[in-house]
XYZ file of N, CA and C in Angstrom:
369
model
N 1.807 2.297 43.095
C 1.108 0.984 43.019
C 1.591 0.985 41.444
N 2.271 0.079 40.834
C 2.291 -0.344 39.232
C 1.270 -1.404 38.824
N 0.318 -0.997 37.986
C 0.083 -1.607 36.838
C 0.495 -2.349 35.836
N 0.584 -3.441 35.715
C 1.399 -3.914 35.040
C 0.561 -4.945 33.974
N 0.772 -4.760 32.465
C -0.126 -5.415 31.653
C 0.398 -6.996 31.442
N -0.413 -7.532 31.517
C -0.117 -9.187 31.475
C -1.065 -10.153 30.352
N -0.756 -9.291 29.005
C -1.642 -9.578 27.905
C -0.567 -10.661 27.295
N -1.065 -11.630 27.053
C -0.145 -12.726 26.351
C 0.445 -11.960 24.890
N 1.415 -12.580 24.236
C 1.802 -11.964 23.181
C 1.064 -12.142 21.520
N 0.468 -13.397 22.048
C -0.423 -13.581 20.648
C -1.487 -12.966 20.617
N -2.223 -12.388 21.869
C -3.114 -11.578 21.752
C -2.778 -10.325 21.348
N -1.624 -9.430 22.049
C -1.169 -8.572 21.605
C -0.832 -7.803 20.202
N -0.228 -9.294 19.482
C -0.106 -9.338 18.358
C -1.418 -9.000 17.381
N -2.162 -9.730 18.101
C -3.548 -10.222 17.045
C -4.264 -8.438 17.136
N -4.120 -7.932 18.240
C -4.699 -6.504 18.506
C -4.102 -5.477 17.546
N -2.673 -5.392 17.740
C -1.746 -4.683 16.748
C -2.441 -4.832 15.205
N -2.326 -6.197 14.964
C -3.140 -6.447 13.876
C -4.230 -5.989 13.194
N -5.284 -5.704 14.030
C -6.398 -5.223 13.989
C -6.234 -3.830 13.692
N -5.501 -3.256 14.783
C -5.318 -1.812 14.652
C -4.596 -1.205 12.783
N -3.854 -1.915 12.702
C -3.064 -1.829 11.631
C -4.290 -1.951 10.389
N -4.902 -2.726 10.656
C -6.154 -2.999 9.163
C -6.903 -1.851 9.522
N -7.403 -1.460 10.701
C -8.496 -0.494 10.489
C -7.726 0.949 10.053
N -6.251 1.233 10.676
C -5.841 2.131 10.084
C -5.953 2.328 8.556
N -5.211 1.292 7.917
C -4.992 1.154 6.626
C -6.496 1.467 5.989
N -7.719 0.761 6.349
C -9.072 1.053 6.047
C -9.248 2.587 5.888
N -9.087 3.275 6.741
C -9.285 4.421 7.297
C -8.679 5.387 6.161
N -7.323 5.135 6.054
C -6.507 5.687 5.132
C -7.247 5.879 3.707
N -7.488 4.518 3.159
C -7.741 4.322 2.036
C -9.154 4.742 1.935
N -10.032 4.676 2.713
C -11.466 6.019 2.557
C -11.180 7.166 2.414
N -10.494 7.597 3.345
C -10.119 9.149 3.290
C -9.312 9.555 2.092
N -8.522 8.395 1.561
C -7.597 8.881 0.095
C -9.095 8.789 -0.958
N -9.694 7.948 -1.044
C -10.676 7.823 -1.866
C -11.994 8.704 -2.057
N -12.226 9.224 -0.815
C -13.239 10.289 -0.472
C -12.880 11.713 -0.933
N -11.185 12.240 -0.783
C -10.722 13.291 -1.064
C -10.294 13.124 -2.533
N -10.197 12.279 -2.955
C -9.693 12.416 -4.461
C -10.741 12.051 -5.478
N -11.681 11.506 -5.282
C -13.074 10.913 -5.651
C -12.643 9.684 -6.620
N -11.835 8.980 -6.198
C -11.159 7.996 -7.016
C -12.160 6.865 -6.436
N -12.459 5.668 -7.518
C -13.273 4.534 -7.278
C -12.433 3.387 -6.780
N -10.962 3.176 -7.133
C -10.198 2.385 -6.712
C -8.820 3.054 -5.947
N -8.653 1.970 -4.863
C -7.470 2.347 -4.283
C -6.358 1.273 -3.477
N -5.235 1.257 -3.939
C -4.404 0.245 -3.338
C -3.279 0.755 -2.227
N -2.899 0.231 -1.324
C -1.958 0.371 -0.312
C -0.951 -0.585 -0.585
N 0.662 -0.336 -0.734
C 1.266 -1.244 -0.968
C 2.421 -1.128 -0.259
N 2.656 -2.056 0.712
C 3.836 -1.896 1.300
C 5.343 -2.591 0.940
N 6.175 -2.184 1.357
C 7.642 -3.032 0.814
C 8.035 -4.126 1.672
N 8.178 -5.339 1.070
C 8.368 -6.329 1.761
C 9.854 -6.747 1.477
N 10.734 -6.802 2.769
C 11.689 -7.038 2.584
C 12.686 -8.468 2.512
N 11.711 -9.119 2.922
C 12.064 -10.522 2.476
C 11.737 -11.172 1.207
N 10.691 -10.479 0.826
C 10.326 -10.694 -0.852
C 11.047 -9.802 -1.915
N 11.593 -8.779 -1.390
C 12.276 -7.871 -2.190
C 11.288 -7.085 -3.244
N 9.964 -6.625 -2.636
C 9.104 -5.737 -3.889
C 8.052 -5.529 -3.074
N 7.348 -4.504 -3.552
C 5.849 -4.018 -3.092
C 4.914 -5.006 -2.612
N 4.404 -5.530 -1.880
C 3.431 -6.057 -1.495
C 1.817 -5.474 -1.259
N 1.153 -5.891 -1.845
C -0.288 -5.329 -1.821
C -0.900 -5.439 -0.762
N -0.919 -4.548 0.234
C -1.343 -5.023 1.387
C -3.275 -4.712 1.750
N -3.266 -3.491 1.028
C -5.028 -3.399 1.162
C -5.751 -2.446 -0.183
N -6.667 -3.288 -0.592
C -7.211 -2.618 -1.934
C -8.722 -2.623 -1.781
N -9.174 -1.281 -2.488
C -10.713 -1.321 -2.279
C -10.988 -0.747 -3.588
N -12.064 -1.196 -4.010
C -12.548 -1.162 -5.006
C -14.308 -0.760 -5.138
N -14.527 0.576 -5.335
C -16.163 0.730 -5.101
C -16.599 0.990 -3.786
N -15.233 1.241 -2.736
C -16.030 1.299 -1.266
C -15.766 -0.304 -0.626
N -15.286 -1.260 -1.364
C -15.221 -2.785 -0.751
C -13.961 -2.806 -0.754
N -13.654 -3.525 0.604
C -12.036 -3.828 0.481
C -12.110 -5.599 -0.532
N -11.134 -5.390 -1.084
C -11.067 -6.856 -1.643
C -9.498 -7.119 -1.172
N -9.196 -8.418 -0.738
C -7.868 -8.988 -0.513
C -7.390 -9.609 -1.329
N -6.253 -9.274 -1.870
C -5.391 -10.137 -2.695
C -3.788 -10.249 -2.037
N -3.911 -11.362 -1.197
C -2.831 -11.300 -0.379
C -1.769 -11.768 -0.955
N -1.689 -12.490 -2.448
C -0.281 -12.890 -3.024
C 0.391 -11.873 -4.002
N -0.588 -10.486 -4.159
C 0.211 -9.861 -5.078
C 1.287 -9.133 -4.611
N 2.457 -9.418 -5.462
C 3.825 -8.705 -5.107
C 4.507 -8.043 -6.486
N 4.750 -6.994 -6.327
C 5.247 -5.950 -7.607
C 6.761 -6.286 -7.103
N 7.796 -6.684 -8.419
C 8.812 -6.901 -8.210
C 9.346 -6.203 -9.387
N 11.077 -5.830 -9.428
C 11.591 -5.275 -10.393
C 11.579 -5.913 -11.788
N 11.686 -5.420 -12.641
C 12.101 -5.845 -14.224
C 13.333 -6.655 -13.970
N 13.763 -7.596 -14.801
C 15.142 -8.002 -14.635
C 16.223 -6.873 -15.243
N 15.872 -5.945 -15.876
C 16.573 -5.013 -16.349
C 16.689 -3.822 -15.017
N 16.089 -4.079 -14.120
C 16.277 -3.480 -12.644
C 15.586 -1.961 -12.763
N 14.993 -1.877 -13.712
C 14.260 -0.734 -14.007
C 12.771 -1.078 -13.123
N 12.270 0.325 -12.524
C 11.193 0.101 -11.685
C 9.975 -0.273 -12.891
N 9.104 -1.127 -12.218
C 7.635 -1.437 -13.320
C 6.555 -0.939 -12.561
N 6.173 0.233 -13.270
C 4.928 1.045 -12.684
C 5.249 1.975 -11.907
N 4.479 3.170 -11.421
C 4.502 4.260 -10.749
C 4.369 3.939 -9.224
N 3.956 2.942 -8.865
C 4.333 2.474 -7.261
C 5.670 2.238 -6.843
N 6.186 1.779 -7.949
C 7.644 1.363 -7.537
C 8.423 2.689 -7.648
N 8.158 3.335 -8.914
C 8.971 4.808 -9.141
C 8.770 5.567 -8.135
N 7.621 5.621 -7.007
C 7.419 6.409 -5.837
C 8.149 5.554 -4.716
N 8.648 4.425 -4.708
C 9.263 3.876 -3.655
C 10.672 4.462 -3.788
N 11.271 4.298 -5.251
C 12.412 4.275 -5.179
C 12.943 6.257 -5.264
N 12.010 6.820 -5.778
C 12.324 8.186 -5.745
C 11.967 9.152 -4.087
N 10.944 8.438 -3.671
C 10.008 8.991 -2.283
C 9.638 10.188 -2.781
N 9.349 10.418 -3.828
C 8.303 11.504 -4.476
C 6.986 11.066 -4.936
N 5.793 11.821 -4.293
C 4.665 11.831 -4.873
C 4.524 11.876 -6.437
N 3.352 11.134 -7.013
C 3.632 11.038 -8.448
C 1.835 11.455 -9.029
N 2.094 12.009 -10.113
C 0.057 12.179 -10.482
C 0.376 12.166 -11.873
N -0.531 11.120 -12.344
C -0.473 10.414 -13.534
C -1.938 11.006 -14.019
N -1.932 12.180 -15.265
C -3.286 12.327 -15.482
C -3.893 11.385 -17.003
N -2.713 10.952 -17.426
C -3.225 9.887 -18.661
C -2.365 8.863 -18.505
N -2.625 7.624 -17.951
C -1.884 6.473 -17.936
C -1.356 5.875 -19.009
N -2.644 5.756 -20.284
C -1.908 5.154 -21.208
C -0.580 5.908 -21.947
N -0.453 7.514 -21.768
C 0.680 7.819 -22.027
C 1.716 8.398 -21.191
N 1.678 7.394 -20.258
C 2.758 7.794 -19.063
C 3.680 6.953 -19.186
N 5.158 6.990 -19.388
C 5.975 6.236 -19.307
C 6.226 5.078 -18.087
N 5.836 5.604 -17.043
C 5.891 4.864 -15.571
C 5.075 3.978 -15.806
N 3.651 3.954 -16.205
C 2.529 3.250 -15.880
C 2.693 1.943 -16.522
N 2.117 0.919 -15.249
C 2.163 -0.426 -15.616
C 0.754 -0.828 -15.319
N 0.022 -1.525 -15.819
C -1.468 -2.216 -15.526
C -1.017 -3.501 -14.456
N -1.381 -3.382 -13.505
C -1.095 -4.136 -11.962
C -2.603 -5.109 -11.904
N -3.929 -4.710 -12.428
C -5.264 -5.085 -12.001
C -6.219 -4.917 -13.139
N -6.606 -3.434 -13.442
C -7.237 -3.063 -14.514
C -6.578 -2.059 -14.865
N -7.066 -1.354 -16.281
C -6.649 -0.094 -16.836
C -7.342 1.010 -15.999
N -6.547 1.996 -16.007
C -7.121 3.346 -14.973
C -6.817 4.521 -15.718
N -7.504 5.516 -16.046
C -7.152 6.439 -16.850
C -6.356 7.291 -16.228
N -6.416 7.831 -14.919
C -5.429 8.726 -14.068
C -5.093 8.126 -12.516
N -4.001 8.546 -12.221
C -3.871 7.771 -10.803
C -2.952 8.836 -10.008
N -2.666 8.913 -8.579
C -1.955 9.232 -7.834
C -1.139 8.417 -7.162
N 0.153 8.626 -6.713
C 0.613 7.520 -5.791
C 1.622 8.386 -4.883
N 1.284 8.348 -3.605
C 2.007 8.777 -2.853
C 2.917 8.186 -1.726
N 4.074 8.458 -1.569
C 4.776 7.707 0.095
C 4.427 8.000 1.237
N 4.103 7.141 1.844
C 4.123 7.381 3.218
C 4.938 6.625 4.157
N 6.091 7.565 4.252
C 6.926 7.204 5.355
C 6.765 7.172 6.804
N 7.304 6.060 7.452
C 7.296 5.838 8.621
C 8.371 5.138 9.323
N 8.224 5.144 10.686
C 9.571 4.630 11.451
C 9.197 3.514 12.296
N 9.861 2.748 12.368
C 9.387 1.285 13.387
C 10.010 1.582 14.572
């Protein structure tokens, strides 16, 4: 006997979104805990808007929603910031002195050091 799921699409989408948010929150918690950092951000590539959308942001352990933030390329098509550089190269990046780093771009607040890591996944 087969048990078919009869979950309406809207409910299934809401559950998936909740699962994604929980996963993002846990990824950020672990990254901050392991690195000792106070702030963290998770950017996702947005094909429609052709830029990196800020999907999840934590400051001192508190999730801070900033849904309108989108990092796009400069007019010269050069990467703007470490996050864009990491997306372009697919390589992790460690910056010990942001003030002296040629890839650093201030998004929200000045930071002394940062690490950026691409998380590749397949849909």
